[in-house]
PDB file of C-alpha atoms and ligand atoms in Angstrom:
ATOM      1  CA  GLY A   1      51.506  32.999  19.661  1.00  0.00           C
ATOM      2  CA  GLU A   2      48.065  34.587  19.809  1.00  0.00           C
ATOM      3  CA  ALA A   3      47.057  33.583  16.277  1.00  0.00           C
ATOM      4  CA  LEU A   4      48.179  30.035  16.820  1.00  0.00           C
ATOM      5  CA  ALA A   5      46.170  29.761  20.009  1.00  0.00           C
ATOM      6  CA  VAL A   6      43.097  31.079  18.243  1.00  0.00           C
ATOM      7  CA  SER A   7      43.425  28.693  15.322  1.00  0.00           C
ATOM      8  CA  ALA A   8      43.965  25.838  17.768  1.00  0.00           C
ATOM      9  CA  ARG A   9      40.709  26.792  19.412  1.00  0.00           C
ATOM     10  CA  VAL A  10      38.910  27.153  16.074  1.00  0.00           C
ATOM     11  CA  ALA A  11      40.228  23.920  14.568  1.00  0.00           C
ATOM     12  CA  PRO A  12      38.149  21.446  16.578  1.00  0.00           C
ATOM     13  CA  LEU A  13      35.094  23.640  16.065  1.00  0.00           C
ATOM     14  CA  GLY A  14      35.831  23.752  12.346  1.00  0.00           C
ATOM     15  CA  SER A  15      36.131  20.021  11.971  1.00  0.00           C
ATOM     16  CA  ARG A  16      32.870  19.557  13.841  1.00  0.00           C
ATOM     17  CA  LEU A  17      31.262  22.020  11.434  1.00  0.00           C
ATOM     18  CA  VAL A  18      32.606  20.067   8.455  1.00  0.00           C
ATOM     19  CA  LEU A  19      31.274  16.884   9.991  1.00  0.00           C
ATOM     20  CA  LEU A  20      27.833  18.455  10.438  1.00  0.00           C
ATOM     21  CA  LEU A  21      27.892  19.621   6.837  1.00  0.00           C
ATOM     22  CA  VAL A  22      28.810  16.143   5.631  1.00  0.00           C
ATOM     23  CA  GLU A  23      26.022  14.645   7.726  1.00  0.00           C
ATOM     24  CA  ASP A  24      23.607  17.199   6.301  1.00  0.00           C
ATOM     25  CA  LEU A  25      24.623  16.310   2.766  1.00  0.00           C
ATOM     26  CA  THR A  26      24.222  12.608   3.451  1.00  0.00           C
ATOM     27  CA  GLU A  27      20.768  13.252   4.912  1.00  0.00           C
ATOM     28  CA  ALA A  28      19.848  15.426   1.916  1.00  0.00           C
ATOM     29  CA  ARG A  29      21.038  12.714  -0.430  1.00  0.00           C
ATOM     30  CA  ARG A  30      19.061  10.097   1.496  1.00  0.00           C
ATOM     31  CA  ILE A  31      15.874  12.184   1.291  1.00  0.00           C
ATOM     32  CA  GLU A  32      16.464  12.726  -2.402  1.00  0.00           C
ATOM     33  CA  ALA A  33      16.848   8.960  -2.914  1.00  0.00           C
ATOM     34  CA  VAL A  34      13.643   8.288  -0.979  1.00  0.00           C
ATOM     35  CA  ARG A  35      11.817  10.852  -3.097  1.00  0.00           C
ATOM     36  CA  ARG A  36      13.141   9.318  -6.328  1.00  0.00           C
ATOM     37  CA  ASP A  37      12.123   5.836  -5.186  1.00  0.00           C
ATOM     38  CA  PHE A  38       8.704   7.139  -4.265  1.00  0.00           C
ATOM     39  CA  VAL A  39       8.092   8.638  -7.694  1.00  0.00           C
ATOM     40  CA  ALA A  40       9.363   5.453  -9.355  1.00  0.00           C
ATOM     41  CA  ASN A  41       7.087   3.351  -7.144  1.00  0.00           C
ATOM     42  CA  VAL A  42       4.027   5.509  -7.767  1.00  0.00           C
ATOM     43  CA  SER A  43       4.657   5.384 -11.498  1.00  0.00           C
ATOM     44  CA  HIS A  44       4.975   1.626 -11.384  1.00  0.00           C
ATOM     45  CA  GLU A  45       1.872   1.164  -9.236  1.00  0.00           C
ATOM     46  CA  LEU A  46      -0.124   3.401 -11.591  1.00  0.00           C
ATOM     47  CA  LYS A  47       1.193   1.730 -14.715  1.00  0.00           C
ATOM     48  CA  THR A  48       0.141  -1.757 -13.641  1.00  0.00           C
ATOM     49  CA  PRO A  49      -3.642  -1.186 -13.498  1.00  0.00           C
ATOM     50  CA  VAL A  50      -3.587   1.239 -16.420  1.00  0.00           C
ATOM     51  CA  GLY A  51      -1.753  -1.333 -18.551  1.00  0.00           C
ATOM     52  CA  ALA A  52      -4.203  -4.032 -17.508  1.00  0.00           C
ATOM     53  CA  LEU A  53      -7.172  -1.777 -18.319  1.00  0.00           C
ATOM     54  CA  SER A  54      -5.778  -1.050 -21.741  1.00  0.00           C
ATOM     55  CA  LEU A  55      -5.255  -4.753 -22.527  1.00  0.00           C
ATOM     56  CA  LEU A  56      -8.669  -5.658 -21.156  1.00  0.00           C
ATOM     57  CA  SER A  57     -10.441  -3.039 -23.235  1.00  0.00           C
ATOM     58  CA  GLU A  58      -8.746  -4.446 -26.339  1.00  0.00           C
ATOM     59  CA  ALA A  59      -9.874  -7.910 -25.294  1.00  0.00           C
ATOM     60  CA  VAL A  60     -13.446  -6.634 -24.911  1.00  0.00           C
ATOM     61  CA  MET A  61     -13.385  -5.217 -28.441  1.00  0.00           C
ATOM     62  CA  ASP A  62     -12.029  -8.473 -29.866  1.00  0.00           C
ATOM     63  CA  ALA A  63     -14.639 -10.500 -28.018  1.00  0.00           C
ATOM     64  CA  SER A  64     -17.611  -8.351 -28.929  1.00  0.00           C
ATOM     65  CA  ASP A  65     -19.539 -11.338 -30.337  1.00  0.00           C
ATOM     66  CA  ASP A  66     -18.994 -13.420 -27.190  1.00  0.00           C
ATOM     67  CA  PRO A  67     -21.139 -11.885 -24.421  1.00  0.00           C
ATOM     68  CA  GLU A  68     -19.770 -14.231 -21.777  1.00  0.00           C
ATOM     69  CA  ALA A  69     -16.174 -13.202 -22.450  1.00  0.00           C
ATOM     70  CA  VAL A  70     -17.161  -9.531 -22.529  1.00  0.00           C
ATOM     71  CA  HIS A  71     -18.768  -9.982 -19.130  1.00  0.00           C
ATOM     72  CA  ARG A  72     -15.653 -11.655 -17.733  1.00  0.00           C
ATOM     73  CA  PHE A  73     -13.319  -8.964 -19.057  1.00  0.00           C
ATOM     74  CA  ALA A  74     -15.591  -6.218 -17.780  1.00  0.00           C
ATOM     75  CA  GLY A  75     -15.452  -7.775 -14.318  1.00  0.00           C
ATOM     76  CA  ARG A  76     -11.678  -7.678 -14.376  1.00  0.00           C
ATOM     77  CA  MET A  77     -11.742  -4.092 -15.618  1.00  0.00           C
ATOM     78  CA  GLN A  78     -13.813  -3.203 -12.592  1.00  0.00           C
ATOM     79  CA  ILE A  79     -11.207  -4.760 -10.274  1.00  0.00           C
ATOM     80  CA  GLU A  80      -8.415  -2.769 -11.940  1.00  0.00           C
ATOM     81  CA  ALA A  81     -10.449   0.431 -11.752  1.00  0.00           C
ATOM     82  CA  THR A  82     -11.024  -0.170  -8.013  1.00  0.00           C
ATOM     83  CA  ARG A  83      -7.289  -0.657  -7.552  1.00  0.00           C
ATOM     84  CA  LEU A  84      -6.600   2.649  -9.298  1.00  0.00           C
ATOM     85  CA  THR A  85      -9.211   4.420  -7.192  1.00  0.00           C
ATOM     86  CA  ASN A  86      -7.723   2.997  -3.967  1.00  0.00           C
ATOM     87  CA  LEU A  87      -4.235   4.029  -4.961  1.00  0.00           C
ATOM     88  CA  VAL A  88      -5.238   7.580  -5.843  1.00  0.00           C
ATOM     89  CA  GLN A  89      -7.244   7.859  -2.591  1.00  0.00           C
ATOM     90  CA  GLU A  90      -4.277   6.692  -0.526  1.00  0.00           C
ATOM     91  CA  LEU A  91      -1.939   9.085  -2.330  1.00  0.00           C
ATOM     92  CA  ILE A  92      -4.335  11.895  -1.466  1.00  0.00           C
ATOM     93  CA  ASP A  93      -4.459  10.679   2.176  1.00  0.00           C
ATOM     94  CA  LEU A  94      -0.679  10.482   2.294  1.00  0.00           C
ATOM     95  CA  SER A  95      -0.127  13.958   0.894  1.00  0.00           C
ATOM     96  CA  ARG A  96      -2.789  15.290   3.256  1.00  0.00           C
ATOM     97  CA  VAL A  97      -1.188  13.809   6.353  1.00  0.00           C
ATOM     98  CA  GLN A  98       2.232  14.983   5.213  1.00  0.00           C
ATOM     99  CA  ASN A  99       1.243  18.542   4.491  1.00  0.00           C
ATOM    100  CA  ASP A 100      -1.309  19.278   7.190  1.00  0.00           C
ATOM    101  CA  HIS A 101      -0.262  20.467  10.602  1.00  0.00           C
ATOM    102  CA  PRO A 102      -2.436  18.039  12.512  1.00  0.00           C
ATOM    103  CA  MET A 103      -2.197  19.852  15.827  1.00  0.00           C
ATOM    104  CA  GLU A 104      -3.481  23.123  14.387  1.00  0.00           C
ATOM    105  CA  ASP A 105      -7.037  21.853  14.596  1.00  0.00           C
ATOM    106  CA  ALA A 106      -6.494  19.341  17.334  1.00  0.00           C
ATOM    107  CA  GLU A 107      -9.446  18.590  19.582  1.00  0.00           C
ATOM    108  CA  PRO A 108     -10.505  15.860  22.000  1.00  0.00           C
ATOM    109  CA  VAL A 109     -11.521  12.919  19.827  1.00  0.00           C
ATOM    110  CA  SER A 110     -13.625  10.158  21.359  1.00  0.00           C
ATOM    111  CA  VAL A 111     -12.082   6.698  21.066  1.00  0.00           C
ATOM    112  CA  ASP A 112     -15.575   5.181  20.817  1.00  0.00           C
ATOM    113  CA  ASP A 113     -16.296   7.397  17.773  1.00  0.00           C
ATOM    114  CA  LEU A 114     -13.017   6.440  16.102  1.00  0.00           C
ATOM    115  CA  VAL A 115     -13.636   2.740  16.691  1.00  0.00           C
ATOM    116  CA  ALA A 116     -17.215   2.942  15.392  1.00  0.00           C
ATOM    117  CA  GLU A 117     -16.047   4.720  12.240  1.00  0.00           C
ATOM    118  CA  ALA A 118     -13.241   2.222  11.606  1.00  0.00           C
ATOM    119  CA  VAL A 119     -15.603  -0.728  12.074  1.00  0.00           C
ATOM    120  CA  ASP A 120     -18.146   0.863   9.720  1.00  0.00           C
ATOM    121  CA  ARG A 121     -15.511   1.240   7.058  1.00  0.00           C
ATOM    122  CA  CYS A 122     -14.852  -2.525   7.018  1.00  0.00           C
ATOM    123  CA  ARG A 123     -18.302  -3.822   7.888  1.00  0.00           C
ATOM    124  CA  HIS A 124     -19.067  -5.020   4.391  1.00  0.00           C
ATOM    125  CA  GLN A 125     -15.846  -6.970   3.975  1.00  0.00           C
ATOM    126  CA  ALA A 126     -16.029  -8.363   7.501  1.00  0.00           C
ATOM    127  CA  ASN A 127     -19.577  -9.595   6.882  1.00  0.00           C
ATOM    128  CA  THR A 128     -18.561 -11.213   3.615  1.00  0.00           C
ATOM    129  CA  LYS A 129     -15.770 -13.092   5.391  1.00  0.00           C
ATOM    130  CA  GLN A 130     -17.897 -13.724   8.489  1.00  0.00           C
ATOM    131  CA  ILE A 131     -15.298 -12.019  10.625  1.00  0.00           C
ATOM    132  CA  THR A 132     -16.493 -11.040  14.086  1.00  0.00           C
ATOM    133  CA  MET A 133     -15.597  -7.510  15.149  1.00  0.00           C
ATOM    134  CA  ALA A 134     -15.226  -7.377  18.909  1.00  0.00           C
ATOM    135  CA  THR A 135     -15.162  -3.935  20.467  1.00  0.00           C
ATOM    136  CA  GLY A 136     -15.649  -2.802  24.046  1.00  0.00           C
ATOM    137  CA  ALA A 137     -17.056   0.576  24.995  1.00  0.00           C
ATOM    138  CA  ALA A 138     -14.623   3.098  26.464  1.00  0.00           C
ATOM    139  CA  PRO A 139     -16.788   6.209  26.813  1.00  0.00           C
ATOM    140  CA  ASP A 140     -14.319   8.233  28.875  1.00  0.00           C
ATOM    141  CA  LEU A 141     -11.299   7.914  26.574  1.00  0.00           C
ATOM    142  CA  HIS A 142     -10.334  10.893  24.414  1.00  0.00           C
ATOM    143  CA  ILE A 143      -7.271  11.458  22.282  1.00  0.00           C
ATOM    144  CA  PHE A 144      -6.010  14.966  21.602  1.00  0.00           C
ATOM    145  CA  GLY A 145      -5.530  15.236  17.870  1.00  0.00           C
ATOM    146  CA  ASN A 146      -6.817  15.713  14.368  1.00  0.00           C
ATOM    147  CA  ARG A 147     -10.081  13.803  13.959  1.00  0.00           C
ATOM    148  CA  GLY A 148      -9.705  13.031  10.236  1.00  0.00           C
ATOM    149  CA  GLN A 149      -6.135  11.842  10.550  1.00  0.00           C
ATOM    150  CA  LEU A 150      -6.841   9.693  13.592  1.00  0.00           C
ATOM    151  CA  ALA A 151      -9.798   8.124  11.773  1.00  0.00           C
ATOM    152  CA  ALA A 152      -7.596   7.381   8.757  1.00  0.00           C
ATOM    153  CA  ALA A 153      -4.965   5.756  10.995  1.00  0.00           C
ATOM    154  CA  LEU A 154      -7.313   3.472  12.927  1.00  0.00           C
ATOM    155  CA  GLY A 155      -9.346   2.752   9.796  1.00  0.00           C
ATOM    156  CA  ASN A 156      -6.228   1.475   8.042  1.00  0.00           C
ATOM    157  CA  LEU A 157      -5.293  -0.806  10.934  1.00  0.00           C
ATOM    158  CA  VAL A 158      -8.767  -2.350  11.127  1.00  0.00           C
ATOM    159  CA  GLU A 159      -8.933  -2.674   7.343  1.00  0.00           C
ATOM    160  CA  ASN A 160      -5.628  -4.563   7.346  1.00  0.00           C
ATOM    161  CA  ALA A 161      -6.778  -6.831  10.188  1.00  0.00           C
ATOM    162  CA  VAL A 162      -9.800  -7.843   8.114  1.00  0.00           C
ATOM    163  CA  ASN A 163      -7.816  -8.052   4.860  1.00  0.00           C
ATOM    164  CA  TYR A 164      -5.095 -10.331   6.186  1.00  0.00           C
ATOM    165  CA  SER A 165      -7.345 -12.701   8.129  1.00  0.00           C
ATOM    166  CA  PRO A 166      -9.056 -15.882   6.970  1.00  0.00           C
ATOM    167  CA  ALA A 167     -12.833 -16.235   7.114  1.00  0.00           C
ATOM    168  CA  ARG A 168     -14.650 -16.863  10.405  1.00  0.00           C
ATOM    169  CA  THR A 169     -11.961 -15.346  12.626  1.00  0.00           C
ATOM    170  CA  ARG A 170     -12.148 -12.502  15.124  1.00  0.00           C
ATOM    171  CA  VAL A 171     -10.812  -8.949  15.055  1.00  0.00           C
ATOM    172  CA  GLY A 172     -10.628  -7.261  18.448  1.00  0.00           C
ATOM    173  CA  ILE A 173     -10.330  -3.517  19.001  1.00  0.00           C
ATOM    174  CA  ALA A 174      -9.659  -2.275  22.508  1.00  0.00           C
ATOM    175  CA  GLY A 175      -8.832   1.082  24.035  1.00  0.00           C
ATOM    176  CA  ARG A 176      -7.342   1.858  27.419  1.00  0.00           C
ATOM    177  CA  ARG A 177      -5.565   4.589  29.321  1.00  0.00           C
ATOM    178  CA  ILE A 178      -1.989   4.074  30.398  1.00  0.00           C
ATOM    179  CA  ALA A 179      -0.109   6.293  32.801  1.00  0.00           C
ATOM    180  CA  ALA A 180       3.200   7.552  31.443  1.00  0.00           C
ATOM    181  CA  PRO A 181       5.767   9.881  33.008  1.00  0.00           C
ATOM    182  CA  GLY A 182       5.076  12.681  30.503  1.00  0.00           C
ATOM    183  CA  GLY A 183       1.262  12.420  30.792  1.00  0.00           C
ATOM    184  CA  ASN A 184      -1.381   9.795  30.164  1.00  0.00           C
ATOM    185  CA  LEU A 185      -1.483   7.960  26.869  1.00  0.00           C
ATOM    186  CA  ILE A 186      -4.432   6.358  25.165  1.00  0.00           C
ATOM    187  CA  GLU A 187      -3.636   2.970  23.725  1.00  0.00           C
ATOM    188  CA  ILE A 188      -5.773   1.431  20.997  1.00  0.00           C
ATOM    189  CA  SER A 189      -4.905  -2.081  19.898  1.00  0.00           C
ATOM    190  CA  VAL A 190      -6.205  -3.989  16.914  1.00  0.00           C
ATOM    191  CA  THR A 191      -5.767  -7.747  17.194  1.00  0.00           C
ATOM    192  CA  ASP A 192      -6.396 -10.272  14.445  1.00  0.00           C
ATOM    193  CA  GLN A 193      -6.092 -14.027  14.020  1.00  0.00           C
ATOM    194  CA  GLY A 194      -4.683 -13.651  10.539  1.00  0.00           C
ATOM    195  CA  ILE A 195      -1.635 -14.712   8.578  1.00  0.00           C
ATOM    196  CA  GLY A 196       0.836 -12.781  10.736  1.00  0.00           C
ATOM    197  CA  ILE A 197       3.977 -10.996   9.601  1.00  0.00           C
ATOM    198  CA  PRO A 198       7.386 -12.686   9.285  1.00  0.00           C
ATOM    199  CA  GLU A 199       9.902 -11.204  11.697  1.00  0.00           C
ATOM    200  CA  ARG A 200      12.237  -9.986   8.933  1.00  0.00           C
ATOM    201  CA  ASP A 201       9.455  -7.813   7.470  1.00  0.00           C
ATOM    202  CA  ARG A 202       8.162  -6.293  10.705  1.00  0.00           C
ATOM    203  CA  GLU A 203      10.331  -3.172  10.575  1.00  0.00           C
ATOM    204  CA  ARG A 204       9.774  -2.558   6.907  1.00  0.00           C
ATOM    205  CA  ILE A 205       5.974  -2.823   6.679  1.00  0.00           C
ATOM    206  CA  PHE A 206       5.735   0.815   7.795  1.00  0.00           C
ATOM    207  CA  GLU A 207       7.656   1.970   4.712  1.00  0.00           C
ATOM    208  CA  ARG A 208       5.706   3.359   1.788  1.00  0.00           C
ATOM    209  CA  PHE A 209       4.809   0.650  -0.765  1.00  0.00           C
ATOM    210  CA  TYR A 210       6.419  -2.126   1.271  1.00  0.00           C
ATOM    211  CA  ARG A 211       4.348  -5.303   1.185  1.00  0.00           C
ATOM    212  CA  VAL A 212       5.208  -8.719   2.532  1.00  0.00           C
ATOM    213  CA  ASP A 213       3.443 -10.418  -0.361  1.00  0.00           C
ATOM    214  CA  PRO A 214       2.747  -7.947  -3.172  1.00  0.00           C
ATOM    215  CA  ALA A 215       0.555 -10.409  -5.098  1.00  0.00           C
ATOM    216  CA  ARG A 216      -1.682 -11.074  -2.109  1.00  0.00           C
ATOM    217  CA  SER A 217      -1.834  -7.438  -1.108  1.00  0.00           C
ATOM    218  CA  ARG A 218      -2.752  -6.421  -4.650  1.00  0.00           C
ATOM    219  CA  ALA A 219      -5.498  -9.050  -4.796  1.00  0.00           C
ATOM    220  CA  THR A 220      -7.146  -7.405  -1.788  1.00  0.00           C
ATOM    221  CA  GLY A 221      -6.778  -3.934  -3.322  1.00  0.00           C
ATOM    222  CA  GLY A 222      -3.824  -3.052  -1.085  1.00  0.00           C
ATOM    223  CA  THR A 223      -1.441  -0.279  -2.044  1.00  0.00           C
ATOM    224  CA  GLY A 224       1.325  -0.631   0.521  1.00  0.00           C
ATOM    225  CA  LEU A 225       0.689   2.930   1.695  1.00  0.00           C
ATOM    226  CA  GLY A 226      -1.681   2.269   4.610  1.00  0.00           C
ATOM    227  CA  LEU A 227       0.839   1.619   7.372  1.00  0.00           C
ATOM    228  CA  SER A 228       3.087   4.487   6.272  1.00  0.00           C
ATOM    229  CA  ILE A 229       0.069   6.757   6.777  1.00  0.00           C
ATOM    230  CA  VAL A 230      -0.583   5.227  10.213  1.00  0.00           C
ATOM    231  CA  LYS A 231       3.046   5.737  11.217  1.00  0.00           C
ATOM    232  CA  HIS A 232       3.045   9.312   9.993  1.00  0.00           C
ATOM    233  CA  VAL A 233      -0.138  10.177  11.903  1.00  0.00           C
ATOM    234  CA  ALA A 234       1.164   8.568  15.112  1.00  0.00           C
ATOM    235  CA  ALA A 235       4.469  10.438  14.899  1.00  0.00           C
ATOM    236  CA  SER A 236       2.931  13.816  14.082  1.00  0.00           C
ATOM    237  CA  HIS A 237       0.699  13.467  17.170  1.00  0.00           C
ATOM    238  CA  GLY A 238       3.672  12.718  19.393  1.00  0.00           C
ATOM    239  CA  GLY A 239       2.682   9.060  19.609  1.00  0.00           C
ATOM    240  CA  GLU A 240       3.765   5.773  18.113  1.00  0.00           C
ATOM    241  CA  VAL A 241       2.551   2.613  16.438  1.00  0.00           C
ATOM    242  CA  THR A 242       4.028  -0.774  17.227  1.00  0.00           C
ATOM    243  CA  VAL A 243       3.400  -4.303  16.049  1.00  0.00           C
ATOM    244  CA  TRP A 244       3.440  -7.704  17.653  1.00  0.00           C
ATOM    245  CA  SER A 245       2.957 -10.727  15.435  1.00  0.00           C
ATOM    246  CA  ALA A 246       3.302 -14.490  15.253  1.00  0.00           C
ATOM    247  CA  GLU A 247       3.321 -16.017  11.795  1.00  0.00           C
ATOM    248  CA  GLY A 248       0.230 -18.073  11.115  1.00  0.00           C
ATOM    249  CA  GLN A 249      -1.386 -16.938  14.379  1.00  0.00           C
ATOM    250  CA  GLY A 250      -2.082 -13.268  14.043  1.00  0.00           C
ATOM    251  CA  SER A 251      -0.947  -9.728  14.705  1.00  0.00           C
ATOM    252  CA  THR A 252      -1.615  -6.900  17.094  1.00  0.00           C
ATOM    253  CA  PHE A 253      -1.032  -3.301  16.061  1.00  0.00           C
ATOM    254  CA  THR A 254      -0.983  -0.798  18.894  1.00  0.00           C
ATOM    255  CA  LEU A 255      -1.390   2.958  18.629  1.00  0.00           C
ATOM    256  CA  ARG A 256      -0.275   5.080  21.581  1.00  0.00           C
ATOM    257  CA  LEU A 257      -1.395   8.697  21.524  1.00  0.00           C
ATOM    258  CA  PRO A 258      -1.643  11.565  24.001  1.00  0.00           C
ATOM    259  CA  GLU A 259      -4.826  11.712  26.052  1.00  0.00           C
ATOM    260  CA  ALA A 260      -6.929  14.867  25.821  1.00  0.00           C
ATOM    261  CA  VAL A 261      -7.378  16.570  29.159  1.00  0.00           C
ATOM    262  CA  VAL A 262      -9.542  19.573  29.913  1.00  0.00           C
ATOM    263  CA  GLY A 263      -7.620  22.253  31.748  1.00  0.00           C
ATOM    264  CA  ARG A 264      -8.914  24.386  34.627  1.00  0.00           C
ATOM    265  CA  GLU A 265      -9.723  27.154  32.163  1.00  0.00           C
ATOM    266  CA  GLY A 266     -11.934  24.721  30.249  1.00  0.00           C
ATOM    267  CA  ARG A 267      -9.663  24.361  27.235  1.00  0.00           C
ATOM    268  CA  ALA A 268      -8.642  20.938  26.017  1.00  0.00           C
ATOM    269  CA  HIS A 269      -5.035  20.031  25.396  1.00  0.00           C
ATOM    270  CA  ALA A 270      -2.773  17.007  25.245  1.00  0.00           C
ATOM    271  CA  SER A 271      -1.964  15.358  28.550  1.00  0.00           C
ATOM    272  CA  ASN A 272       1.760  15.746  27.849  1.00  0.00           C
ATOM    273  CA  ASP A 273       1.443  19.449  26.979  1.00  0.00           C
ATOM    274  CA  PRO A 274       0.418  21.372  30.116  1.00  0.00           C
TER     275      PRO A 274
HETATM  276  P1  ADP B 301      -1.411  -2.744   2.026  1.00  0.00           P
HETATM  277  O1  ADP B 301      -2.162  -1.739   1.234  1.00  0.00           O
HETATM  278  O2  ADP B 301      -0.615  -3.680   1.182  1.00  0.00           O
HETATM  279  O3  ADP B 301      -2.253  -3.446   3.056  1.00  0.00           O
HETATM  280  P2  ADP B 301      -0.044  -1.500   4.289  1.00  0.00           P
HETATM  281  O4  ADP B 301       0.970  -0.410   4.299  1.00  0.00           O
HETATM  282  O5  ADP B 301      -1.323  -1.249   5.011  1.00  0.00           O
HETATM  283  O6  ADP B 301      -0.300  -1.861   2.773  1.00  0.00           O
HETATM  284  O7  ADP B 301       0.629  -2.795   4.872  1.00  0.00           O
HETATM  285  C1  ADP B 301       1.908  -3.198   4.389  1.00  0.00           C
HETATM  286  C2  ADP B 301       2.048  -4.706   4.427  1.00  0.00           C
HETATM  287  O8  ADP B 301       2.077  -5.179   5.782  1.00  0.00           O
HETATM  288  C3  ADP B 301       0.886  -5.453   3.783  1.00  0.00           C
HETATM  289  O9  ADP B 301       1.067  -5.587   2.398  1.00  0.00           O
HETATM  290  C4  ADP B 301       0.947  -6.803   4.491  1.00  0.00           C
HETATM  291  O10 ADP B 301       1.910  -7.611   3.880  1.00  0.00           O
HETATM  292  C5  ADP B 301       1.445  -6.435   5.888  1.00  0.00           C
HETATM  293  N1  ADP B 301       0.340  -6.323   6.871  1.00  0.00           N
HETATM  294  C6  ADP B 301      -0.241  -5.190   7.311  1.00  0.00           C
HETATM  295  N2  ADP B 301      -1.178  -5.439   8.246  1.00  0.00           N
HETATM  296  C7  ADP B 301      -1.189  -6.785   8.420  1.00  0.00           C
HETATM  297  C8  ADP B 301      -1.927  -7.692   9.278  1.00  0.00           C
HETATM  298  N3  ADP B 301      -2.849  -7.239  10.146  1.00  0.00           N
HETATM  299  N4  ADP B 301      -1.647  -9.008   9.173  1.00  0.00           N
HETATM  300  C9  ADP B 301      -0.711  -9.469   8.313  1.00  0.00           C
HETATM  301  N5  ADP B 301       0.017  -8.672   7.496  1.00  0.00           N
HETATM  302  C10 ADP B 301      -0.209  -7.351   7.548  1.00  0.00           C
END
């Protein structure tokens, strides 16, 4: 009688354990698949510009008595080299944000500083396209986080806004404080009047290497890694990134991150971490 009672008590526990194990295996398999895809994608993205460079250098050799053609091919080689450089830089950024513990050297980071840095990063391209960058000062807003990672996140959003907008449009960057039950959040939104994002793609744009229009993205030097970096930084800071968009009208990306507050003892910390 005793043994039976015990096994009856153990049985439901056991089946739950088996279920957990199965879930674990499925999760492990999913992660493994993501990793395999990632390596395949990186290899493909590296192969494309390397292949083009190799063909172009052959073309240059064949055209050595035609200076105009040499010039044209060299120009295209430069574009491919830039693409390679961007890709390698974003891979470095991605591995950095994945491996670093951002909150280990978290500090109050001024929103005005982040915005100024992001605008600087795109100034050249914005000028070329005559895009107006509209920013408002928010001197009292501070996020608690890793300065480099936050700069990379906002920089990517502003870069995309400029990249995916036609000439003579406006990109707006605004910061504000919003009260939330767990502590104040700082919200930074980046609004463009660009091509917008079709509804069916809106979830997936945050995946690594996902691009709505690979040809267009590639032409602007895009790698498809930017938004996955933004998402990773937001999540590791206990925040989030969301998107609103209307096709043909524009998009707004919004980062929500914990506000930095200075405690009574003079030490800064996140508003949601007393
Ligand atoms: P990419 O290097 O291609 O810009 P991202 O990860 O930054 O990669 O973005 C993924 C895709 O999301 C882009 O290829 C583009 O199709 C779309 N996208 C991102 N930002 C915008 C935007 N502001 N307006 C329109 N499309 C955008």
